Structures are given as structure tokens and as C-alpha cells.
Amino acid sequence: MIYASQSLGDLWVWLLERLAEFCGWLGIPEVIRYSVEKGAYAIGLLVFISLTALVLIYMERKVSAHMQLRYGPMWTGGWHGWSQTIADMIKLLLKEDVIPDKADRWVHRVAPIVVFVPSLLGFLVIPFDKHLIGADLNVGILIIFGFSSIAVLSIFMGGWASNNKYTLLGGLRSAAQMISYELPLVLSVLGVIMTVGSLKMSDIVMAQKDVWFLFTPNFLGFIIYIIAGTAEVNRTPFDIPEAESELVSGYNTEYSGLKYGFFMLSEFTNTFIISAIAATFFMGGWNGPSWLPGIVSFLGKTYLIVFLLMWFRWTFPRFRVDRLMDFGWKFLLPLSFFNILMIAVWVLVKK
Amino acid sequence: MNDYLAVFIFVVIALGFTAAGLITAYLVRTSRPSLKKCETYECGEEPVGGAWIQFNMRYYVFALLFVVFDVEAVFLFPWAVVFRSFGAAAFVELLVFLGILLAGLIYAWKKNALKWE
């Protein structure tokens, strides 16, 4: 039986059990049932991602506006311009798709596809609620980092294929920056993995039942993670790749229409994924007060981190490119080595 | 059931979604290309030459460094998983491994490989 107080994860498990019973009754093979189940989850995620992107773009505008004592979008749709991003999406869909004559047409076309696929795959192992996870893989976090590395490729593809000096420079800078900050990013979560002793997302969340890792020596890892994560999604103060005052809009200058839309979408999706991992690894994921459904506390924490990233944007000035690389390689990387050592000592002493 | 089947299904659905989106856009959008419109954008200037030219050597150096350190970071993952059960022995191994990594970083640093010009 389901009650309103139960979590979304329980509801999902209940639905799956009914589906399994039904399939057993019809004599449908297990493989097909499993595929349908995961397919339904993936389509649900796509709907969720689209809605999240709409909310995040609206939020970005409103947060930016209010931090600069402006209103932001106010008229579209009536109440505080709530439908502004929907109107923008329709505009992007209907807009002419211009491919420059000199561009490498096929690479130019494929890049938006390559950029979006990894960002959906990142959602596969994010635990929204107790049982609400695409697949609780035993490599968990590693698969997110693996797929997010593909995003570097697509950004460079977009920049290179346009055959434009701005986009090439934007793509190169973006690739250099993303690979440089991937190292501290990957190393900063190692502390949590050492504390838990598992790569599985569900184990990591369960380990934080009593105390969030944010309030343990893993705090340093959290700081490194947030800084490297901001750089990984190319947000200010690390937005050298799209520094509009020098590179127009970086690697996606020559894109228009829905292809640009996919770059935009995956940018916000990646911001959400980075925040969601921060919430899972350092802030206890769906753990929360018992009267609150798990998904609400998970999304609350995630949006808190998203807000933090937006706050950064209007607080810190942009890094210069050489300082950006110096900061990543000469400060963050040694610091994350130190973090691993510190956590190792802490785990040993605690034991 | 093999969990990696889910990865495959996700790849297929993500590809399907992007393809469907792009095909829908192809069906509903206008297309009136003109010579000026399809020119490479360079703030209104006539672009001189293509963009596929030689670029700064630094990018290769950083890419190589990245490969070295990223592979080593991946080696740390299995170690981190078993760290709690192995205890002090694993800690000594960590010191050796991180020492080698740090030596590599310091070497690259001294060789000015980390310098951006």
C-alpha cells in the first residue's frame, strides 16, 4: 500500500514490483522488462532535465538581476516573467540554423549530440531518493567522471569545426582548462571514497546518515571540489573559454538554433550534475529530517549549491588564463594530494 | 540483470532524444542561406585565412601532463576503496605512490612545463 508520506523512491519501487508481476503474468522475458524499466526512467529523466534547465536559466537570470539591483525578465507570461525561458526555447527551435561555408559540416553537426549524451549519462548514477537511481553501479562516481571527460571532446569539436579563430581559441582554452581542473576534481572526492570504502553512490549516501562529510575533515575536499567543479562547467570566475569581451562567446560562437540550444542545455545540466554530486558526496544526499521526502532534501541541497555557483559569478572577477592554469596545477593539485594524505591519517587514527 | 545494460539503454535514449530534437528543428525552422550569412563570423571584418593553423605548443604539453596524472588518479581509486580494510600497509604504499606523483609534478614544474606564456 502507498501512503502520501512515503518517499518518491518507495513509490517507484512499488510501481516496479507491480510491473514485474504484470510481466510475469504475461510471460515477458526479464531482459525486456528491465529495458522498459530503464527506458522509462531515462525518459522521465529527460523530462526532468528539460524542466530543470528551464528553471535554472530562469533562476540564473533572476539571481543575476537581483544581485545587480535589477528585476530581470518581468513581462513574459505575466507573473515575474515566468515563461521567458519557454519563449526562448521556442525561439531556438524555430531559428534558422546557419553553418558557415568554411566549416567542417559533419563535425559541426555532431558536436551538439556528443555534448548532450554524456550529460544525460551522468544522471544515471545520481541517487535522487532511497531507491530512485538509474543503476546503482559498483563503479558509481567513476562513470560520471568518465563520461564528463567526453564533454571536453565535444567542446573542442565544436570549436574546431566552425573554422573560426574565436571558436578555435575558445575550444582550445576550454579543453586546457577542463582537463587541468579535472585532476583536482577527481582527487577531491577520493577522500570521501577512502572514508566510505566504496564507489557506490548508495553506500556513500548511507555512510552519511549521522553526520555529513562536510562536517568532517573532508571539508577541505569539499572546498577543492567546489572550486574545481566551477572550473569544470566553465562558470565564472573560470569562464575564460567564453570570455565575451575577448572571444565573443567562445566555442559556440558559430552555432545557432537548436544546436546552440543543446550546448546551452548541457551547460546547465552539467552545473546541476556537479551540484548534485556535491550534495551526494558532502551533504548527505537524500538524508534529511524524517518528515521530509528524500527527494525534497536532495533537490534542496543541490539547488543550494547551484545558488552558490551563481553567487560566485557576481562576486569574483574572471581569472587571467595563465593565472588560471597556475592556480589549477600549482595550488589545487598539490592541495588535493595533501587532502588525500590528511584523510588517510584521519581514517587510520579513527580506526 | 547486468547493470551495464542500463548504460547502453541510456546511450540509446540520449542519442534518440538529440536526434529527434534536431530533426524536429529541421522540419519547423526556416532556411534561407545567403553568401554573407554563411561567412565566418569575425565581428564584421572579412576573415583573413582559415582558423586551422598552428597553435600554441603549450596545449600539447598540458594534454600530455593531464594524461599522465589522470591515469595515476584512476589508479588511486581502487586503492581508496580497499584502504580501510588494509590499514597501515596501504598508507605506506600511498606515501610511495604520492611521492612519485609529487616528484613528477615538481619535475614538470622545474622544467617550466607548467608555465603559460
Coordinates of C-alpha atoms in Angstrom, one line a residue:
Chain A
M1 CA 0.0 0.0 0.0
I2 CA 1.2 3.5 -0.7
Y3 CA 0.8 6.5 1.7
A4 CA 1.3 10.1 0.9
S5 CA 4.1 10.4 3.5
Q6 CA 6.2 7.8 1.7
S7 CA 9.0 8.9 -0.5
L8 CA 9.1 9.0 -4.2
G9 CA 11.7 6.2 -4.2
D10 CA 9.3 3.9 -2.4
L11 CA 6.6 4.8 -4.9
W12 CA 9.0 3.9 -7.8
V13 CA 9.9 0.6 -6.2
W14 CA 6.2 -0.2 -5.7
L15 CA 5.5 0.6 -9.4
L16 CA 8.4 -1.6 -10.5
E17 CA 7.1 -4.5 -8.4
R18 CA 3.6 -4.2 -10.0
L19 CA 5.3 -4.0 -13.4
A20 CA 7.3 -7.2 -12.7
E21 CA 4.2 -9.0 -11.5
F22 CA 2.3 -8.0 -14.6
C23 CA 5.2 -9.0 -16.9
G24 CA 5.5 -12.4 -15.1
W25 CA 1.8 -12.9 -15.6
L26 CA 2.2 -12.1 -19.4
G27 CA 5.3 -14.2 -19.6
I28 CA 7.5 -11.4 -20.9
P29 CA 11.3 -12.1 -20.6
E30 CA 13.3 -10.4 -17.9
V31 CA 15.6 -8.6 -20.3
I32 CA 12.6 -6.8 -22.0
R33 CA 11.1 -5.8 -18.6
Y34 CA 14.4 -4.4 -17.4
S35 CA 14.9 -2.5 -20.6
V36 CA 11.4 -1.0 -20.4
E37 CA 12.0 -0.1 -16.8
K38 CA 15.3 1.7 -17.5
G39 CA 13.9 3.3 -20.7
A40 CA 11.0 4.7 -18.7
Y41 CA 13.5 6.0 -16.1
A42 CA 15.6 7.6 -18.8
I43 CA 12.6 9.3 -20.4
G44 CA 11.5 10.5 -17.0
L45 CA 15.0 12.0 -16.5
L46 CA 14.8 13.7 -19.9
V47 CA 11.6 15.5 -18.8
F48 CA 13.2 16.3 -15.5
I49 CA 16.4 17.6 -17.2
S50 CA 14.4 19.9 -19.6
L51 CA 12.3 21.3 -16.7
T52 CA 15.5 21.7 -14.6
A53 CA 17.2 23.6 -17.4
L54 CA 14.2 25.9 -17.7
V55 CA 14.2 26.5 -14.0
L56 CA 18.0 27.0 -13.8
I57 CA 18.1 29.5 -16.7
Y58 CA 15.2 31.5 -15.2
M59 CA 17.0 31.3 -11.8
E60 CA 20.3 32.4 -13.3
R61 CA 18.6 35.4 -14.8
K62 CA 16.7 36.4 -11.7
V63 CA 19.6 35.8 -9.3
S64 CA 21.9 37.8 -11.6
A65 CA 19.4 40.5 -11.9
H66 CA 18.7 40.9 -8.2
M67 CA 22.4 40.9 -7.3
Q68 CA 22.8 43.8 -9.6
L69 CA 19.6 45.6 -8.3
R70 CA 17.7 44.9 -11.5
Y71 CA 14.4 42.9 -12.0
G72 CA 15.4 40.6 -14.8
P73 CA 12.6 39.2 -17.1
M74 CA 9.3 40.7 -15.8
W75 CA 6.7 40.7 -18.6
T76 CA 6.6 37.4 -20.5
G77 CA 3.7 35.2 -19.2
G78 CA 2.5 37.7 -16.6
W79 CA 3.9 36.8 -13.2
H80 CA 7.5 37.9 -12.9
G81 CA 8.2 36.7 -16.5
W82 CA 8.0 33.1 -15.6
S83 CA 7.6 31.9 -19.2
Q84 CA 10.6 33.8 -20.5
T85 CA 12.8 30.7 -20.9
I86 CA 10.0 28.7 -22.5
A87 CA 9.7 31.5 -25.1
D88 CA 13.4 31.4 -25.6
M89 CA 13.3 27.6 -26.2
I90 CA 10.6 28.0 -28.8
K91 CA 12.7 30.7 -30.4
L92 CA 15.7 28.5 -30.5
L93 CA 13.7 25.7 -32.1
L94 CA 12.4 27.9 -34.9
K95 CA 15.6 29.8 -35.5
E96 CA 17.5 29.3 -38.7
D97 CA 20.5 27.0 -38.5
V98 CA 23.5 28.7 -40.0
I99 CA 26.5 26.6 -40.8
P100 CA 29.4 28.7 -42.1
D101 CA 30.6 27.8 -45.6
K102 CA 34.1 27.1 -44.4
A103 CA 33.1 24.9 -41.5
D104 CA 33.6 21.2 -41.3
R105 CA 29.9 20.4 -41.7
W106 CA 29.7 17.0 -40.2
V107 CA 31.8 17.6 -37.2
H108 CA 29.8 20.8 -36.7
R109 CA 26.6 18.8 -36.7
V110 CA 27.8 16.0 -34.5
A111 CA 29.3 18.2 -31.7
P112 CA 25.9 19.1 -30.1
I113 CA 24.9 15.5 -29.9
V114 CA 28.2 14.5 -28.4
V115 CA 27.9 17.3 -25.8
F116 CA 24.4 16.2 -24.6
V117 CA 24.7 12.4 -24.4
P118 CA 27.4 12.4 -21.6
S119 CA 25.3 14.8 -19.5
L120 CA 22.3 12.5 -19.6
L121 CA 24.5 9.6 -18.7
G122 CA 25.8 11.5 -15.7
F123 CA 22.3 11.3 -14.3
L124 CA 22.3 7.5 -14.5
V125 CA 24.1 7.1 -11.1
I126 CA 22.8 10.1 -9.2
P127 CA 20.6 9.0 -6.3
F128 CA 17.6 11.2 -6.1
D129 CA 16.0 9.2 -3.3
K130 CA 16.4 6.0 -1.5
H131 CA 15.7 3.7 -4.4
L132 CA 15.4 6.3 -7.1
I133 CA 18.6 5.8 -9.0
G134 CA 19.1 4.8 -12.7
A135 CA 21.5 2.0 -11.9
D136 CA 23.4 1.6 -8.7
L137 CA 26.6 0.7 -10.5
N138 CA 29.6 -0.5 -8.4
V139 CA 31.8 2.0 -10.2
G140 CA 29.4 4.8 -9.3
I141 CA 31.2 8.1 -9.3
L142 CA 33.9 6.9 -11.7
I143 CA 31.4 6.6 -14.6
I144 CA 30.3 10.2 -14.2
F145 CA 33.9 11.4 -14.4
G146 CA 34.5 9.1 -17.4
F147 CA 31.5 10.5 -19.3
S148 CA 32.1 14.1 -18.3
S149 CA 35.5 13.8 -20.0
I150 CA 33.8 13.2 -23.3
A151 CA 32.3 16.7 -22.9
V152 CA 35.8 18.2 -23.4
L153 CA 35.9 16.4 -26.7
S154 CA 32.6 17.8 -27.9
I155 CA 33.5 21.4 -27.0
F156 CA 36.8 21.1 -28.9
M157 CA 34.9 19.5 -31.8
G158 CA 32.5 22.5 -31.9
G159 CA 35.4 25.0 -31.7
W160 CA 37.5 23.3 -34.3
A161 CA 34.7 22.5 -36.8
S162 CA 33.5 26.1 -37.0
N163 CA 36.8 27.2 -38.6
N164 CA 36.7 30.5 -36.8
K165 CA 39.5 31.9 -34.9
Y166 CA 37.4 32.9 -31.9
T167 CA 35.8 29.4 -31.6
L168 CA 39.1 27.6 -32.1
L169 CA 40.7 29.7 -29.3
G170 CA 37.6 29.2 -27.1
G171 CA 37.7 25.5 -27.7
L172 CA 41.4 25.1 -27.0
R173 CA 41.2 27.2 -23.8
S174 CA 38.2 25.3 -22.7
A175 CA 39.9 21.9 -23.3
A176 CA 43.0 23.0 -21.5
Q177 CA 41.0 24.3 -18.6
M178 CA 38.7 21.4 -18.2
I179 CA 41.5 18.8 -18.3
S180 CA 43.5 20.8 -15.8
Y181 CA 40.7 21.1 -13.3
E182 CA 39.6 17.6 -13.8
L183 CA 42.5 16.3 -11.7
P184 CA 41.7 18.2 -8.5
L185 CA 38.0 17.4 -9.1
V186 CA 38.7 13.6 -9.3
L187 CA 41.2 13.7 -6.4
S188 CA 39.0 15.7 -4.1
V189 CA 36.3 13.0 -4.0
L190 CA 38.9 10.4 -3.2
G191 CA 38.8 11.5 0.4
V192 CA 35.2 10.6 0.7
I193 CA 35.7 7.2 -1.1
M194 CA 38.5 6.4 1.4
T195 CA 36.3 7.2 4.3
V196 CA 33.4 5.1 2.9
G197 CA 35.4 2.3 1.2
S198 CA 33.0 2.1 -1.8
L199 CA 32.4 3.8 -5.1
K200 CA 28.7 3.0 -5.0
M201 CA 26.5 6.1 -4.7
S202 CA 24.0 4.4 -2.3
D203 CA 26.8 3.4 0.1
I204 CA 28.2 6.9 0.1
V205 CA 24.8 8.3 1.0
M206 CA 24.2 5.7 3.6
A207 CA 27.5 6.4 5.3
Q208 CA 26.3 10.0 5.9
K209 CA 23.3 9.0 7.9
D210 CA 24.5 10.5 11.1
V211 CA 27.0 13.2 10.1
W212 CA 27.5 14.9 6.7
F213 CA 31.1 14.6 5.3
L214 CA 31.0 18.4 5.1
F215 CA 31.5 18.5 8.9
T216 CA 34.4 16.1 9.0
P217 CA 38.0 16.6 7.7
N218 CA 36.5 16.1 4.3
F219 CA 35.6 19.8 4.4
L220 CA 38.9 20.6 2.6
G221 CA 37.8 18.1 -0.2
F222 CA 34.5 20.0 -0.4
I223 CA 36.3 23.3 -0.9
I224 CA 38.6 21.8 -3.6
Y225 CA 35.6 20.1 -5.2
I226 CA 33.5 23.3 -5.5
I227 CA 36.4 25.3 -6.9
A228 CA 37.3 22.6 -9.5
G229 CA 33.7 22.0 -10.2
T230 CA 33.1 25.6 -11.0
A231 CA 36.0 25.5 -13.5
E232 CA 34.8 22.2 -14.9
V233 CA 31.5 23.6 -16.0
N234 CA 33.2 26.8 -17.3
R235 CA 31.4 29.1 -15.0
T236 CA 32.7 32.5 -13.8
P237 CA 35.4 33.1 -12.4
F238 CA 36.7 30.4 -14.6
D239 CA 34.8 31.3 -17.8
I240 CA 37.9 32.2 -19.9
P241 CA 36.6 29.9 -22.7
E242 CA 33.6 32.1 -23.2
A243 CA 35.1 35.4 -22.1
E244 CA 32.6 37.6 -24.1
S245 CA 34.9 40.6 -24.1
E246 CA 37.6 38.8 -26.0
L247 CA 36.2 35.7 -27.7
V248 CA 32.6 36.7 -28.5
S249 CA 31.0 33.6 -26.9
G250 CA 33.9 31.1 -27.3
Y251 CA 33.5 27.7 -28.8
N252 CA 29.8 28.1 -29.7
T253 CA 30.0 31.4 -31.5
E254 CA 29.1 29.9 -34.9
Y255 CA 26.2 27.9 -33.5
S256 CA 22.6 28.9 -33.8
G257 CA 19.2 27.3 -33.4
L258 CA 18.7 24.1 -31.5
K259 CA 22.3 23.1 -31.9
Y260 CA 23.2 26.1 -29.8
G261 CA 20.3 25.1 -27.5
F262 CA 22.0 21.7 -26.8
F263 CA 25.2 23.4 -25.8
M264 CA 23.2 25.6 -23.5
L265 CA 21.2 22.8 -22.2
S266 CA 24.2 20.6 -21.4
E267 CA 25.9 23.6 -19.7
F268 CA 23.1 23.9 -17.2
T269 CA 22.7 20.1 -16.9
N270 CA 26.4 19.8 -16.1
T271 CA 26.0 22.6 -13.5
F272 CA 23.2 20.5 -12.0
I273 CA 25.3 17.3 -12.0
I274 CA 28.2 19.0 -10.3
S275 CA 25.9 20.4 -7.6
A276 CA 24.2 17.0 -7.3
I277 CA 27.5 15.2 -6.7
A278 CA 28.5 17.8 -4.2
A279 CA 25.2 17.3 -2.4
T280 CA 25.6 13.5 -2.5
F281 CA 29.2 13.3 -1.5
F282 CA 29.5 16.0 1.1
M283 CA 26.0 17.0 2.2
G284 CA 24.3 13.6 2.8
G285 CA 22.4 13.3 -0.4
W286 CA 18.7 12.4 0.3
N287 CA 19.4 12.1 4.0
G288 CA 17.4 14.6 6.0
P289 CA 14.7 15.0 8.6
S290 CA 12.3 12.1 8.6
W291 CA 9.2 14.1 7.8
L292 CA 10.7 15.4 4.6
P293 CA 10.7 13.2 1.5
G294 CA 14.2 12.3 0.5
I295 CA 13.9 13.9 -3.0
V296 CA 13.0 17.2 -1.5
S297 CA 16.0 17.4 0.8
F298 CA 18.2 16.2 -2.1
L299 CA 17.0 18.8 -4.5
G300 CA 17.1 21.5 -1.8
K301 CA 20.8 20.8 -1.2
T302 CA 21.5 20.7 -4.9
Y303 CA 19.8 24.0 -5.5
L304 CA 21.7 25.5 -2.6
I305 CA 25.0 24.6 -4.4
V306 CA 23.6 25.9 -7.7
F307 CA 22.8 29.2 -6.0
L308 CA 26.3 29.2 -4.5
L309 CA 27.8 28.8 -8.1
M310 CA 25.5 31.7 -9.3
W311 CA 26.6 33.8 -6.4
F312 CA 30.3 33.2 -7.3
R313 CA 29.6 34.6 -10.7
W314 CA 28.7 38.0 -9.4
T315 CA 31.3 38.0 -6.7
F316 CA 34.6 37.1 -8.3
P317 CA 36.3 38.7 -11.3
R318 CA 37.5 36.5 -14.2
F319 CA 40.9 34.8 -13.9
R320 CA 43.6 35.6 -16.5
V321 CA 44.5 32.5 -18.5
D322 CA 48.0 32.0 -17.2
R323 CA 46.9 32.5 -13.5
L324 CA 44.0 30.1 -14.1
M325 CA 46.4 27.3 -15.2
D326 CA 48.9 28.2 -12.3
F327 CA 46.1 28.1 -9.8
G328 CA 45.0 24.6 -11.0
W329 CA 48.3 23.0 -11.3
K330 CA 50.5 24.7 -8.7
F331 CA 47.9 25.2 -6.0
L332 CA 44.8 23.0 -6.3
L333 CA 46.6 19.8 -7.4
P334 CA 49.2 19.8 -4.5
L335 CA 46.4 20.8 -2.1
S336 CA 44.3 17.8 -3.2
F337 CA 47.4 15.5 -2.7
F338 CA 47.6 16.9 0.8
N339 CA 43.9 16.3 1.3
I340 CA 44.3 12.6 0.4
L341 CA 47.2 12.3 2.9
M342 CA 45.2 14.1 5.6
I343 CA 42.1 11.9 5.1
A344 CA 44.3 8.8 5.1
V345 CA 45.8 9.8 8.5
W346 CA 42.3 10.6 9.8
V347 CA 40.8 7.3 8.7
L348 CA 43.7 5.4 10.3
V349 CA 43.5 7.3 13.6
K350 CA 39.7 6.9 13.8
K351 CA 40.2 3.2 13.2
Chain B
M1 CA 20.4 -8.4 -14.6
N2 CA 23.6 -6.8 -15.8
D3 CA 23.5 -3.1 -14.7
Y4 CA 25.6 -2.1 -17.6
L5 CA 22.6 -2.8 -19.9
A6 CA 21.1 0.3 -18.3
V7 CA 24.2 2.3 -19.5
F8 CA 23.5 1.1 -23.0
I9 CA 19.8 1.9 -22.8
F10 CA 20.7 5.4 -21.6
V11 CA 23.1 6.0 -24.5
V12 CA 20.4 4.9 -27.0
I13 CA 17.7 7.1 -25.5
A14 CA 20.1 10.1 -25.2
L15 CA 21.0 9.7 -28.9
G16 CA 17.3 9.3 -29.8
F17 CA 16.4 12.4 -27.9
T18 CA 19.1 14.6 -29.5
A19 CA 18.3 13.2 -33.0
A20 CA 14.6 13.7 -32.5
G21 CA 15.2 17.3 -31.3
L22 CA 17.4 18.1 -34.3
I23 CA 15.0 16.5 -36.8
T24 CA 12.1 18.4 -35.3
A25 CA 14.1 21.6 -35.6
Y26 CA 15.0 20.8 -39.2
L27 CA 11.3 20.3 -40.0
V28 CA 10.0 23.5 -38.4
R29 CA 12.8 26.1 -39.0
T30 CA 13.3 28.4 -41.9
S31 CA 16.4 28.1 -44.1
R32 CA 17.5 31.0 -46.3
P33 CA 21.2 30.8 -46.5
S34 CA 23.0 33.7 -48.3
L35 CA 26.6 34.3 -49.1
K36 CA 27.0 37.0 -46.4
K37 CA 25.2 35.0 -43.8
C38 CA 27.3 31.9 -44.2
E39 CA 30.5 33.8 -43.9
T40 CA 32.8 33.1 -40.9
Y41 CA 31.9 35.5 -38.1
E42 CA 34.7 37.9 -37.2
C43 CA 32.9 41.0 -35.9
G44 CA 32.1 42.3 -39.4
E45 CA 35.7 42.1 -40.7
E46 CA 36.5 39.9 -43.7
P47 CA 38.3 36.9 -42.2
V48 CA 41.9 36.5 -43.4
G49 CA 42.7 32.9 -43.9
G50 CA 41.2 29.9 -42.1
A51 CA 41.4 29.1 -38.4
W52 CA 43.0 25.7 -38.9
I53 CA 46.5 26.9 -38.3
Q54 CA 49.3 26.1 -35.9
F55 CA 48.6 26.9 -32.3
N56 CA 50.5 27.3 -29.1
M57 CA 52.6 24.3 -28.2
R58 CA 51.6 24.7 -24.5
Y59 CA 48.3 22.9 -25.2
Y60 CA 50.1 19.7 -26.1
V61 CA 52.2 19.9 -23.0
F62 CA 49.2 20.3 -20.8
A63 CA 47.4 17.5 -22.6
L64 CA 50.3 15.1 -22.0
L65 CA 50.6 16.1 -18.3
F66 CA 46.9 15.5 -18.0
V67 CA 47.1 12.0 -19.4
V68 CA 49.9 11.1 -17.0
F69 CA 48.2 12.5 -13.9
D70 CA 44.7 11.3 -14.8
V71 CA 45.8 7.7 -15.3
E72 CA 47.6 7.9 -11.9
A73 CA 44.5 9.3 -10.3
V74 CA 42.5 6.4 -11.7
F75 CA 45.0 4.0 -10.1
L76 CA 44.2 5.7 -6.8
F77 CA 40.5 4.8 -7.0
P78 CA 40.8 1.0 -6.4
W79 CA 43.4 1.8 -3.7
A80 CA 40.9 4.2 -2.0
V81 CA 38.2 1.6 -1.9
V82 CA 40.3 -1.0 -0.1
F83 CA 42.1 1.5 2.1
R84 CA 40.0 1.0 5.3
S85 CA 40.5 -2.8 5.3
F86 CA 44.2 -2.7 4.5
G87 CA 45.1 0.0 7.1
A88 CA 48.7 0.9 7.7
A89 CA 50.3 -1.1 4.9
A90 CA 48.1 0.8 2.4
F91 CA 49.1 4.0 4.0
V92 CA 52.9 3.3 3.4
E93 CA 52.1 2.4 -0.2
L94 CA 50.1 5.7 -0.6
L95 CA 53.2 7.6 0.6
V96 CA 55.4 5.9 -2.0
F97 CA 52.8 6.4 -4.8
L98 CA 52.0 10.1 -3.9
G99 CA 55.8 10.7 -3.6
I100 CA 56.4 9.5 -7.1
L101 CA 53.4 11.7 -8.3
L102 CA 54.7 14.7 -6.5
A103 CA 58.2 14.1 -7.9
G104 CA 56.7 14.1 -11.3
L105 CA 54.8 17.3 -10.6
I106 CA 57.9 19.0 -9.2
Y107 CA 59.9 17.9 -12.2
A108 CA 57.4 19.3 -14.6
W109 CA 57.3 22.5 -12.6
K110 CA 61.1 22.9 -12.6
K111 CA 61.2 22.2 -16.4
N112 CA 58.8 25.1 -16.8
A113 CA 56.2 22.8 -18.3
L114 CA 53.5 24.4 -16.1
K115 CA 54.4 27.9 -17.3
W116 CA 51.8 29.5 -19.5
E117 CA 53.1 32.1 -21.9

